[in-house]
Tab-separated table of C-alpha atoms in Angstrom:
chain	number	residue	atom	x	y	z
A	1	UNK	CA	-41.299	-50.352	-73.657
A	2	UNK	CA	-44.153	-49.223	-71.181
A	3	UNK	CA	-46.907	-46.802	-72.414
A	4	UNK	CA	-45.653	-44.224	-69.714
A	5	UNK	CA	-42.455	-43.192	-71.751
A	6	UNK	CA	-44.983	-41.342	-74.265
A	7	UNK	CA	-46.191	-39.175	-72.045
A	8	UNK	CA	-44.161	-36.140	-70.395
A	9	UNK	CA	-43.852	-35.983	-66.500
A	10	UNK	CA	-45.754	-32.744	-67.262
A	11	UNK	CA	-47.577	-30.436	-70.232
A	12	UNK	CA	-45.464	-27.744	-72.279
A	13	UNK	CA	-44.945	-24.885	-69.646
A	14	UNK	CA	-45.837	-21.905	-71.822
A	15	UNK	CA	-46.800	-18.038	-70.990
A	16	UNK	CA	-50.237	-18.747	-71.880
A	17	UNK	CA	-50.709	-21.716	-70.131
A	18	UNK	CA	-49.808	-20.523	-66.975
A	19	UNK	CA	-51.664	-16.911	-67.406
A	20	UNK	CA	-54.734	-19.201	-67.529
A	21	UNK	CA	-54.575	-20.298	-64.206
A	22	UNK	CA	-54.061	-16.540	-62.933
A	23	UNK	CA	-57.421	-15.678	-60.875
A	24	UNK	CA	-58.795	-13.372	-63.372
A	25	UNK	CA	-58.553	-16.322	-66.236
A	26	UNK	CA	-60.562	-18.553	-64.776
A	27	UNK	CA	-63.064	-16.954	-61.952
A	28	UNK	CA	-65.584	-15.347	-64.513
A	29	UNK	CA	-65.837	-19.008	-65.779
A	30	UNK	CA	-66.418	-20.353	-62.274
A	31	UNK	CA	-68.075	-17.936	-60.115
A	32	UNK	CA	-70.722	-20.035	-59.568
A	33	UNK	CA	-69.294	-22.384	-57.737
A	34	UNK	CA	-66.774	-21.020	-56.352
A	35	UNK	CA	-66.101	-18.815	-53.550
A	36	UNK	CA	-67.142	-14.978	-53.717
A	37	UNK	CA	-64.683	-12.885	-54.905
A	38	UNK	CA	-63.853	-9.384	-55.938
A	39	UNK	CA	-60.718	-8.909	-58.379
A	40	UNK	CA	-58.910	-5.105	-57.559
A	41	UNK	CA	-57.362	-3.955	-60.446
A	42	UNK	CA	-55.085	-1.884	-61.766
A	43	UNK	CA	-52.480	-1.708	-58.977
A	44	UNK	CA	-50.109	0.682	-58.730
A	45	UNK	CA	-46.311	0.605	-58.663
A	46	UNK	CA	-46.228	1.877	-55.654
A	47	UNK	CA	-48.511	-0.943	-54.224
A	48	UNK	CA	-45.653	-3.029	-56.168
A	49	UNK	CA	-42.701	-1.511	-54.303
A	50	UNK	CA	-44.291	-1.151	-50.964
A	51	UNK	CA	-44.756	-5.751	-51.609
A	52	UNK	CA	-41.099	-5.873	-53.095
A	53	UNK	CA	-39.797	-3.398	-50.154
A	54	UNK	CA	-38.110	-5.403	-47.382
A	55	UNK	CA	-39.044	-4.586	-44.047
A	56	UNK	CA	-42.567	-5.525	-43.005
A	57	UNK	CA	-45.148	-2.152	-41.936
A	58	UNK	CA	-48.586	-1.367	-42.748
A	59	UNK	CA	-49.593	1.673	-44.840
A	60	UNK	CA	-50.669	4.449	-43.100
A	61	UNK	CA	-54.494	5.110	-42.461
A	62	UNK	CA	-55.179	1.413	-43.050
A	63	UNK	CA	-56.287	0.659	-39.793
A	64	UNK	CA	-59.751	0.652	-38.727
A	65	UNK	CA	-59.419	3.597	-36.632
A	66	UNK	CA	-58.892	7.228	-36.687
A	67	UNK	CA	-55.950	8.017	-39.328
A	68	UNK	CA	-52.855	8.353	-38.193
A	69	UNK	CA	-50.386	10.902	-40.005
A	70	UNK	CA	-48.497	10.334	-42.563
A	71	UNK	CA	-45.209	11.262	-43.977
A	72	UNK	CA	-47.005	14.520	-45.798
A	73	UNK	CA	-48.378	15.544	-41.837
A	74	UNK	CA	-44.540	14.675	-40.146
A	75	UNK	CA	-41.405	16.249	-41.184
A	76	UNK	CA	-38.003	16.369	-39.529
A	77	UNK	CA	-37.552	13.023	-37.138
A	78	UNK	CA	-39.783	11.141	-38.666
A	79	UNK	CA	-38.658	11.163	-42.122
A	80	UNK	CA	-35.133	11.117	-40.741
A	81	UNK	CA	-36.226	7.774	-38.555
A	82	UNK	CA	-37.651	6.188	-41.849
A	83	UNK	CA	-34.319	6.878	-43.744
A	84	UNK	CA	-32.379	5.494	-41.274
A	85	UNK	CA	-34.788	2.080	-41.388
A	86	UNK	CA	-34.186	2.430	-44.967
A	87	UNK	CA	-37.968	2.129	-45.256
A	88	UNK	CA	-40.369	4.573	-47.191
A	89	UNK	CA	-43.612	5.563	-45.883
A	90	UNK	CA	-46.817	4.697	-48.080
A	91	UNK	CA	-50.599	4.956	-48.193
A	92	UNK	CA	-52.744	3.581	-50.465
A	93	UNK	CA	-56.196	5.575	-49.382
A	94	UNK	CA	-58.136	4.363	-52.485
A	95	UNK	CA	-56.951	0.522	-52.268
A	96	UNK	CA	-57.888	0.964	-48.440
A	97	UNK	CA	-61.619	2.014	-49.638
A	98	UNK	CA	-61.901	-0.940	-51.676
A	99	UNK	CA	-61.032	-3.159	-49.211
A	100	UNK	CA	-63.240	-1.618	-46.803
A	101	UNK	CA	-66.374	-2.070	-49.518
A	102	UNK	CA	-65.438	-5.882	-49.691
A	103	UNK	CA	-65.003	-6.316	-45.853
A	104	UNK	CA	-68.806	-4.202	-45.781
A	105	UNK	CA	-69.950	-6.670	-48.821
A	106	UNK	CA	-68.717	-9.947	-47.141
A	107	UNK	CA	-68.610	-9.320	-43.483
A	108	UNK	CA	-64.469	-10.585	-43.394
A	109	UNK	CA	-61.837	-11.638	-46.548
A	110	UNK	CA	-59.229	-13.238	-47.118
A	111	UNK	CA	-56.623	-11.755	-49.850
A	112	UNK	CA	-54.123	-13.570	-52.627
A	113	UNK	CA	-53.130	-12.529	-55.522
A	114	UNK	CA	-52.763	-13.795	-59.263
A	115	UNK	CA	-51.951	-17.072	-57.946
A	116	UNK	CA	-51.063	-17.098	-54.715
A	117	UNK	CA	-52.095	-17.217	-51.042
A	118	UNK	CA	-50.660	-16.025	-47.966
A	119	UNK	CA	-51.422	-19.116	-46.280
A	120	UNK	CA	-47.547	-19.556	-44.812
A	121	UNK	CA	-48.735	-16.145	-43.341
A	122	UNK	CA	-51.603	-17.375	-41.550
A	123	UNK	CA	-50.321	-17.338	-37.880
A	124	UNK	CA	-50.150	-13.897	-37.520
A	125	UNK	CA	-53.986	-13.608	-37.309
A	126	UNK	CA	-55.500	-14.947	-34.316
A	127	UNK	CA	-55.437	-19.148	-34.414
A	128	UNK	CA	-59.115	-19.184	-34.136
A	129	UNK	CA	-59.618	-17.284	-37.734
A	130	UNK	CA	-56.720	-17.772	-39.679
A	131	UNK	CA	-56.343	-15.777	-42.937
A	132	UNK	CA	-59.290	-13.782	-41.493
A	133	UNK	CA	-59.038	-10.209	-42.290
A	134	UNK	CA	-61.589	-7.313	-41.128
A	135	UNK	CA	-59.722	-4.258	-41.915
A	136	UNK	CA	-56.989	-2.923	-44.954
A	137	UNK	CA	-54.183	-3.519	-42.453
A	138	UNK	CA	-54.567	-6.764	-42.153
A	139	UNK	CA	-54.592	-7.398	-45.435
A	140	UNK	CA	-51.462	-6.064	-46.047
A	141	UNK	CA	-49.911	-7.796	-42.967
A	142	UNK	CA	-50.621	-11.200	-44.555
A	143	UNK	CA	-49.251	-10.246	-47.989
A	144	UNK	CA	-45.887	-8.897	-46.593
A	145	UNK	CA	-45.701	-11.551	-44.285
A	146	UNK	CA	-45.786	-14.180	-46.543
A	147	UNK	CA	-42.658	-15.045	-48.291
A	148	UNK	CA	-45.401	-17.261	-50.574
A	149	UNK	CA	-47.389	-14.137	-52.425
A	150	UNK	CA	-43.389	-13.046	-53.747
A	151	UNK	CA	-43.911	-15.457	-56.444
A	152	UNK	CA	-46.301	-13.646	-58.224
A	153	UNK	CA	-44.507	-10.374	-57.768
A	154	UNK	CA	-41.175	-11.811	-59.638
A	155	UNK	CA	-41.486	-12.460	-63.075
A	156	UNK	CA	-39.436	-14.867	-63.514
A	157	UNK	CA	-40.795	-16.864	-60.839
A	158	UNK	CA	-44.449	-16.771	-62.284
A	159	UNK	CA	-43.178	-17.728	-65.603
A	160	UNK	CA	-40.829	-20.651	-64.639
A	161	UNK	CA	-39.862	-23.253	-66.766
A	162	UNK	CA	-41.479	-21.158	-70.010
A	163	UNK	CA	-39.676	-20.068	-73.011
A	164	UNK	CA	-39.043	-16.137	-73.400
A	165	UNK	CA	-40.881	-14.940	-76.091
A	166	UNK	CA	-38.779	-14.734	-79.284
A	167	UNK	CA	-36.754	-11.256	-80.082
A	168	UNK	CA	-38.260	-8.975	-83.267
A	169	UNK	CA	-36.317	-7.225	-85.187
A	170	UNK	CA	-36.397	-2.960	-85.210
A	171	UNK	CA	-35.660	-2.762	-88.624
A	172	UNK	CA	-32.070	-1.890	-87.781
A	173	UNK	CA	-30.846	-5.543	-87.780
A	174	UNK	CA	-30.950	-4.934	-83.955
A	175	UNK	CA	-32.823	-7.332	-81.953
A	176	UNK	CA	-35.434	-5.858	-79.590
A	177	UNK	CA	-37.234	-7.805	-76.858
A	178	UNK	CA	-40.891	-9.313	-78.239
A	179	UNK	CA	-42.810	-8.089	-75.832
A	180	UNK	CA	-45.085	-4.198	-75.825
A	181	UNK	CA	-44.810	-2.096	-73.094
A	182	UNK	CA	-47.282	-3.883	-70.599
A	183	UNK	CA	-44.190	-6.949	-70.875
A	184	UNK	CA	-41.640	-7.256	-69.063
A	185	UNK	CA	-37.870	-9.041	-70.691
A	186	UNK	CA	-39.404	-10.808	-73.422
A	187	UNK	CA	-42.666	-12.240	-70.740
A	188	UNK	CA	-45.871	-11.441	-71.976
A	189	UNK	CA	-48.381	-8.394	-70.343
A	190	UNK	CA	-49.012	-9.376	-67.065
A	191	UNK	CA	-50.992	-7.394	-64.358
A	192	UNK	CA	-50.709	-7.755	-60.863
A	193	UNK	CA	-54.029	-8.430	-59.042
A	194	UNK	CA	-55.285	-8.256	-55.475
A	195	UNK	CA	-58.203	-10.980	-54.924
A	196	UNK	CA	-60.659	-10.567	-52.124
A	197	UNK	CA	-62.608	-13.468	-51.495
A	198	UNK	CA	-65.059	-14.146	-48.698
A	199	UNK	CA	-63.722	-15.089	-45.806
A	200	UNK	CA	-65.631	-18.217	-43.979
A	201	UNK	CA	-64.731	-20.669	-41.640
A	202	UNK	CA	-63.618	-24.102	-43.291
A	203	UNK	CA	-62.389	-27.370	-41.894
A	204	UNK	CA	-59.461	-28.570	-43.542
A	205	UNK	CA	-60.117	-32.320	-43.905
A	206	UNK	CA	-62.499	-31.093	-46.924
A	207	UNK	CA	-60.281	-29.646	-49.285
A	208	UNK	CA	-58.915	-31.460	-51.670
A	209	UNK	CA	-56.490	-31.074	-54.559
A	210	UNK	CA	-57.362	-32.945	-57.886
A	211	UNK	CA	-55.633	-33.769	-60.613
A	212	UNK	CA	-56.214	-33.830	-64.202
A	213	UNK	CA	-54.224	-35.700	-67.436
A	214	UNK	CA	-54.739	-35.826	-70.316
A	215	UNK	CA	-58.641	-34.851	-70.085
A	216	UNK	CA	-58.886	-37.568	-67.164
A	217	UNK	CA	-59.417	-37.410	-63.453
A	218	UNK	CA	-56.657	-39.821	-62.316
A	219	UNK	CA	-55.918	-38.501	-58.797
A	220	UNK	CA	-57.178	-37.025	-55.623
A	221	UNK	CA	-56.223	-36.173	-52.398
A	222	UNK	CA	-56.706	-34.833	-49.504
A	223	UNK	CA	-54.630	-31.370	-49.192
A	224	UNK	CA	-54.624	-31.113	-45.466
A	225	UNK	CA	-51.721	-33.674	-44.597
A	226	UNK	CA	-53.164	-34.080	-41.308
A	227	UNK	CA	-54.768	-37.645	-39.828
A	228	UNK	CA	-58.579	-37.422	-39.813
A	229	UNK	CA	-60.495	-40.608	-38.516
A	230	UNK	CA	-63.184	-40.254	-40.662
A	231	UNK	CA	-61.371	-40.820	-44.287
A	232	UNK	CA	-60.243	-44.357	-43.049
A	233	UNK	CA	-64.180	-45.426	-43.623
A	234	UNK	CA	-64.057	-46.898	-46.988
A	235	UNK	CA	-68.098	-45.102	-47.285
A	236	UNK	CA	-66.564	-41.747	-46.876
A	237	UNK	CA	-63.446	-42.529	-49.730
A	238	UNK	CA	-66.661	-43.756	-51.702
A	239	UNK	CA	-68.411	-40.590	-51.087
A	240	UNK	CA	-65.376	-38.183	-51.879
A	241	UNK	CA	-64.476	-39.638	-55.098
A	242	UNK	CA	-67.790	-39.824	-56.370
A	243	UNK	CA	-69.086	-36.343	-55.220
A	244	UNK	CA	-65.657	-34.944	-56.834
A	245	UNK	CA	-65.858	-36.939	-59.885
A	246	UNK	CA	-69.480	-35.915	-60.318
A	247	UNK	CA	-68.639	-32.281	-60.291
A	248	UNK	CA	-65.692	-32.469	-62.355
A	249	UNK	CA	-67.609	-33.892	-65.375
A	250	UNK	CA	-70.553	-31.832	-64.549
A	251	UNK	CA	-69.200	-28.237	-63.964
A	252	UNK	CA	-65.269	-28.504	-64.573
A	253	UNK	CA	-64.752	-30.486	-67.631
A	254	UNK	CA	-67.478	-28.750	-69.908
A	255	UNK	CA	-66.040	-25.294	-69.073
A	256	UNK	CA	-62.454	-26.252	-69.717
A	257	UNK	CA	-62.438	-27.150	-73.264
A	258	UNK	CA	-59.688	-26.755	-74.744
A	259	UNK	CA	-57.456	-27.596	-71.945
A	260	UNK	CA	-56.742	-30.911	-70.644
A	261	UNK	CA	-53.952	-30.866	-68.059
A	262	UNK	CA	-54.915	-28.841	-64.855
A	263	UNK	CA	-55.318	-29.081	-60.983
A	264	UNK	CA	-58.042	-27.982	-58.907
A	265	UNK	CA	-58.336	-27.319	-55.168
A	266	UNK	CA	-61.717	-28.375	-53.973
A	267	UNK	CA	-63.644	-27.759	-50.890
A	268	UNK	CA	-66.464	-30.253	-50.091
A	269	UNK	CA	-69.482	-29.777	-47.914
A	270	UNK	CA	-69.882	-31.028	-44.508
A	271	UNK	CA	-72.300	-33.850	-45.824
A	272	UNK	CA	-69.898	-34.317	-48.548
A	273	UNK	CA	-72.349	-34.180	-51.418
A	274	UNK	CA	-71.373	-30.554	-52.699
A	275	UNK	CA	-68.825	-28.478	-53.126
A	276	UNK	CA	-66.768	-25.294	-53.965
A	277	UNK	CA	-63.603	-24.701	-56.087
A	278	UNK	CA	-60.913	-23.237	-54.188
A	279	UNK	CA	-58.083	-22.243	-56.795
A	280	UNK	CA	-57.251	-24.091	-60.327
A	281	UNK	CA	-53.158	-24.777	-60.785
A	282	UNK	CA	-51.115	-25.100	-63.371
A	283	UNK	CA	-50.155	-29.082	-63.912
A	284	UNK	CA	-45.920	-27.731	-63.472
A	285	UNK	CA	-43.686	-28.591	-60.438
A	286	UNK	CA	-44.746	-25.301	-58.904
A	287	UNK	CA	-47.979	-27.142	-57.577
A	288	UNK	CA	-47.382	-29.374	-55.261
A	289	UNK	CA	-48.465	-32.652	-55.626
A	290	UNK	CA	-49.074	-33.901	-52.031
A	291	UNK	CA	-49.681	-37.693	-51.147
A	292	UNK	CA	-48.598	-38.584	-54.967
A	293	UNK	CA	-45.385	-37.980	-56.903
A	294	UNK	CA	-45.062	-36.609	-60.160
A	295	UNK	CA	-44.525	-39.964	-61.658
A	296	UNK	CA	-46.879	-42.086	-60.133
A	297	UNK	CA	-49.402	-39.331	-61.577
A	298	UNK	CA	-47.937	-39.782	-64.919
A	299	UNK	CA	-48.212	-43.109	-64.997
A	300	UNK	CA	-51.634	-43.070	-63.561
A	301	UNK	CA	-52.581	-40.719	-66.706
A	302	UNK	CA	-50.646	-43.485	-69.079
A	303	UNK	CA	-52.586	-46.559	-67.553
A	304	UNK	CA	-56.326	-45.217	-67.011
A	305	UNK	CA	-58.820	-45.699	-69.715
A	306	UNK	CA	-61.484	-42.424	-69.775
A	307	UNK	CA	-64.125	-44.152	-67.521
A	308	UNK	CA	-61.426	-45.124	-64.758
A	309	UNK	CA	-62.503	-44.141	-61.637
A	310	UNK	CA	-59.597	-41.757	-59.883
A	311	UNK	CA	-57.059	-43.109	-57.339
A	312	UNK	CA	-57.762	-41.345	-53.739
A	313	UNK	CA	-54.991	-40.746	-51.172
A	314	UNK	CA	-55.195	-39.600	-47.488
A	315	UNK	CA	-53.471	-39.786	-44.283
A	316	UNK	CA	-54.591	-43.348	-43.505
A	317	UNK	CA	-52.692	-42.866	-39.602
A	318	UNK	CA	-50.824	-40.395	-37.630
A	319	UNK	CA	-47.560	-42.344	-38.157
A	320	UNK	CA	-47.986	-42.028	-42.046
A	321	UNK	CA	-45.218	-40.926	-43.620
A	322	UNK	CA	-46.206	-37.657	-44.756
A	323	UNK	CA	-48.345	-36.785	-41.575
A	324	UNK	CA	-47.079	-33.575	-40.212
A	325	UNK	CA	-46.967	-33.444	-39.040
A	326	UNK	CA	-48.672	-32.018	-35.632
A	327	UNK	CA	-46.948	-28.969	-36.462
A	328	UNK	CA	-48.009	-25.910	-38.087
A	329	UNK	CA	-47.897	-26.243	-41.940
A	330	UNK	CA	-45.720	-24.092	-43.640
A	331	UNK	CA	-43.423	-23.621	-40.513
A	332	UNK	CA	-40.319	-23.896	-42.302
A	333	UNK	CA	-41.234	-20.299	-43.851
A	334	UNK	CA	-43.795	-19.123	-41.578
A	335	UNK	CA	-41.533	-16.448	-39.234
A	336	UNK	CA	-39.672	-13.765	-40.293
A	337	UNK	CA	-36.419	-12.770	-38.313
A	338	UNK	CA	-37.862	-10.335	-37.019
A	339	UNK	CA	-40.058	-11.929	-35.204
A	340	UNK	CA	-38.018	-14.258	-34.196
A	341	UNK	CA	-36.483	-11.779	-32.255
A	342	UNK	CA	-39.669	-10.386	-30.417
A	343	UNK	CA	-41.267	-13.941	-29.751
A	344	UNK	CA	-38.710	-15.183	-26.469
A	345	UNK	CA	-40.856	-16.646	-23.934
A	346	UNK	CA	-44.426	-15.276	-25.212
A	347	UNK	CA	-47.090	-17.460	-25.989
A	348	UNK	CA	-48.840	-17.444	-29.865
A	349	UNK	CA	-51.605	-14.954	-28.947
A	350	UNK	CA	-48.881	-12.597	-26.769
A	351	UNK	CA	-46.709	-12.857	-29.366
A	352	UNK	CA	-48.844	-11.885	-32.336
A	353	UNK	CA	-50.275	-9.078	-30.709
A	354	UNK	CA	-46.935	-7.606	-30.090
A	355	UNK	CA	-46.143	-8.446	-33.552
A	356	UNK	CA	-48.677	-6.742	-34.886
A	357	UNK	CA	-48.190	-3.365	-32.498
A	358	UNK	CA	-44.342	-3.703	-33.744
A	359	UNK	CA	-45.281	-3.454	-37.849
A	360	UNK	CA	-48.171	-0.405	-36.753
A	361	UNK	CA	-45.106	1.772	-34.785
A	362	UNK	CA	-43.513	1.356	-38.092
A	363	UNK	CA	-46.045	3.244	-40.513
């Protein structure tokens, strides 16, 4: 019987496992190399709803601008135009200040949450900065346009593929729900977070996403599934895997302990000698695993003694089989219907302008 049938496809799935990988688990750890970043917490409810709500509008007096009025300023048709949109009005005046502090602090960011990006949000920015956001209203455009960040709002979606936590007894023989009141239908506390990291120009052929087994680096590649020339030189493949695999045992592994199943997103330099982490993962079928399958990883993991050097995979041509791929990534999710039904005939910078004046009328 092969060696691979002893290992799972992947690591228990539990609560705590996955709250590790939440940004405020592992960014104290890492902030030194990684990405500046500011962590805004607590967040209201109503910062909840207004994600959760359906249609797609900025809060009022996030723009960078004088402040427009709000529902508290305009009574009669306004309210009655909002009810029959079957969308509230909000404003979030302290959130906006904080936001405004980073943007001071860091010159531009670029927002996510516990563990997830609006990066199937990116086109409505301008194509020349994606994710690039200078002002409160455009962070909030990228989170509610971005059907991507609603996996972090759901519970059930953020703990997927876990175990409940067990029911305790109330002393009545009746079963209660083992959670406190910070959980949620027997999930652990969990506390929704707005991350603000600084916002920087990046080419995508140097981020990669790394995986880890079983305390091992078996696997890399390259994130972007896009044909670059350059990663077809077997000096550059050489370069990659060593600069990564330096880093990992240097800066990664020591400050993991504990913990030996994981993904990181990397971001190399342009001489490819240094680097950044992007995001850790949690090693689950949530996080996809790009130019490998699940399987081939496992067995990877199963085969590779500690020393092994890891496997590297990239788009070797544009015919490849996973090249995209010309278009846009994410397009399958990328536009709501409603603006499907303003883009007819405009071109991308038309059409996100007039986007963008469509979800300020609705504030």
């Amino acid at each position: 019987m092969s060696s691979n049938t002893q290992l799972d496809l992947f690591p228990k799935q539990t609560p705590a496992y996955i709250l590790s990988f939440q940004f405020s688990s592992w960014y104290p750890t890492f902030s030194d190399v990684s990405i500046k970043s500011t962590i805004v917490r607590p967040l209201s409810g109503e910062f909840r709803e207004y994600l959760e709500s359906e249609s797609v509008f900025v809060p009022a007096g996030s723009e960078n601008g004088p402040a427009e009025s709000t529902l508290s300023d305009d009574e009669g048709e306004g309210n009655d135009d909002s009810d029959e949109e079957g969308g509230p009005s909000y404003a979030f005046p302290d959130l906006d200040a904080k936001i405004r502090e980073c943007i001071n602090e860091y010159g531009a960011v670029f927002p996510k949450l516990n563990f997830t990006s609006p990066r199937d949000a990116s086109w409505i920015l301008p194509p020349s900065s994606p994710l690039k956001c200078t002002s409160p209203a455009d962070v909030y455009l990228l989170l509610k346009s971005s059907d991507f960040v609603n996996h972090d709002v759901n519970l059930d979606s953020v703990f997927e593929g876990c175990s409940k936590l067990p029911a305790v007894q109330d002393g009545t023989g009746t079963g209660v729900v083992g959670d406190n009141d910070s959980g949620t239908n027997g999930w652990p506390p969990y506390e929704l977070e707005l991350v603000l990291r600084k916002w920087y120009p990046v080419h995508p052929s140097r981020e990669f996403r790394c995986f880890v087994r079983g305390g091992k680096l078996i696997g890399i590649t390259q994130r972007d599934t896009n044909h670059y020339d350059f990663l077809n030189e077997v000096s550059t493949q050489e370069k990659i895997v060593n600069s990564i695999t330096s880093f990992w045992g240097d800066k990664i592994k020591p400050r993991r302990q504990g913990q030996s199943d994981y993904i990181f997103d990397f971001l190399l330099t342009r001489d490819l000698t240094r680097g950044h982490i992007l995001d850790f993962n949690p090693y689950a079928p949530r996080t996809d695993s790009l130019l490998f399958s699940y399987e081939e990883l496992r067995d990877l993991a199963a085969a590779a003694p500690p020393d092994r050097v890891p496997e590297f995979r990239y788009i070797d041509s544009p015919s490849h089989p996973a090249a995209s791929r010309n278009a846009p990534t994410n397009q399958h999710n990328m536009v709501p219907y409603e603006a499907i039904e303003l883009s007819s005939g405009k071109d991308i910078e038309e059409f996100a302008e007039l986007w963008k004046t469509q979800v300020q009328s609705s504030t």
